[in-house]
XYZ file of C-alpha atoms in Angstrom:
89
model
C -20.281 -31.113 -15.428
C -19.380 -30.799 -11.888
C -15.827 -31.097 -12.667
C -15.749 -28.503 -15.170
C -17.320 -26.170 -12.854
C -14.388 -26.927 -10.169
C -11.935 -25.568 -13.073
C -13.941 -22.476 -13.803
C -13.952 -21.568 -10.025
C -10.159 -21.886 -9.896
C -9.677 -19.530 -12.768
C -11.860 -17.239 -11.275
C -9.476 -16.945 -8.044
C -6.719 -16.114 -10.289
C -8.569 -13.432 -12.231
C -9.744 -11.447 -8.836
C -6.119 -11.509 -7.262
C -5.144 -9.593 -10.726
C -8.105 -7.188 -10.695
C -6.848 -5.838 -6.902
C -3.545 -4.801 -8.506
C -5.120 -3.530 -11.579
C -7.671 -1.156 -9.372
C -4.949 -0.010 -7.503
C -2.815 1.241 -10.533
C -6.215 3.007 -11.782
C -6.460 5.306 -9.423
C -3.076 6.933 -10.013
C -3.647 7.128 -13.544
C -6.633 8.518 -13.135
C -5.141 11.214 -11.438
C -1.836 11.784 -13.712
C -3.953 11.732 -17.153
C -5.020 15.027 -16.657
C -1.379 16.383 -16.359
C -0.063 14.564 -18.733
C -2.596 14.969 -21.089
C -0.145 16.835 -24.165
C 2.387 13.947 -23.819
C 3.105 11.270 -25.862
C 0.758 8.441 -25.406
C 2.867 5.221 -24.433
C 5.043 8.237 -22.193
C 2.267 8.562 -20.133
C 2.058 4.923 -19.378
C 5.811 5.102 -18.783
C 4.957 7.582 -16.025
C 2.294 6.345 -14.302
C 4.496 2.807 -13.697
C 6.638 5.460 -12.534
C 4.248 6.906 -9.846
C 2.802 3.762 -8.576
C 6.508 2.678 -7.231
C 6.965 5.962 -5.722
C 3.988 5.811 -4.132
C 4.405 2.705 -2.935
C 8.060 3.947 -1.913
C 6.660 7.008 0.017
C 3.943 5.103 1.659
C 6.065 2.563 3.132
C 8.547 5.255 4.402
C 5.137 7.074 6.094
C 4.598 3.597 7.676
C 8.159 3.102 8.757
C 7.937 6.860 10.234
C 4.750 6.043 12.614
C 6.414 2.890 13.559
C 9.704 4.615 14.654
C 7.368 6.984 16.335
C 4.975 4.200 18.184
C 7.808 2.339 19.579
C 9.172 5.470 20.908
C 6.120 6.093 22.653
C 6.004 2.608 23.909
C 9.291 2.774 25.485
C 8.501 6.125 27.069
C 5.719 4.844 28.343
C 6.578 1.699 29.757
C 9.656 3.758 31.377
C 6.586 6.283 33.066
C 4.817 3.190 34.543
C 8.444 1.839 35.650
C 8.478 5.037 37.473
C 5.038 4.980 38.739
C 5.108 1.636 40.253
C 8.123 2.024 41.870
C 7.325 5.709 43.437
C 6.257 4.236 46.431
C 9.690 2.613 47.317
């Protein structure tokens, strides 16, 4: 009986791993279904996957912009601290 419970726990790991991505998709589907009510039903689901990839690339672009700003501020801050350290010379 203990040997069977090991396999049960192993299957539930993959189930939980899939539900993370399903929850990520259902956010956009609830938002899109209001505007695509009069469309054909399978076309709505194609649009849902299109919006998912669009939002994924848009969020990666925003994270890239914040990374550029963060690196730029880090370089400017290090230059300012370098000037302050050598101010007495």
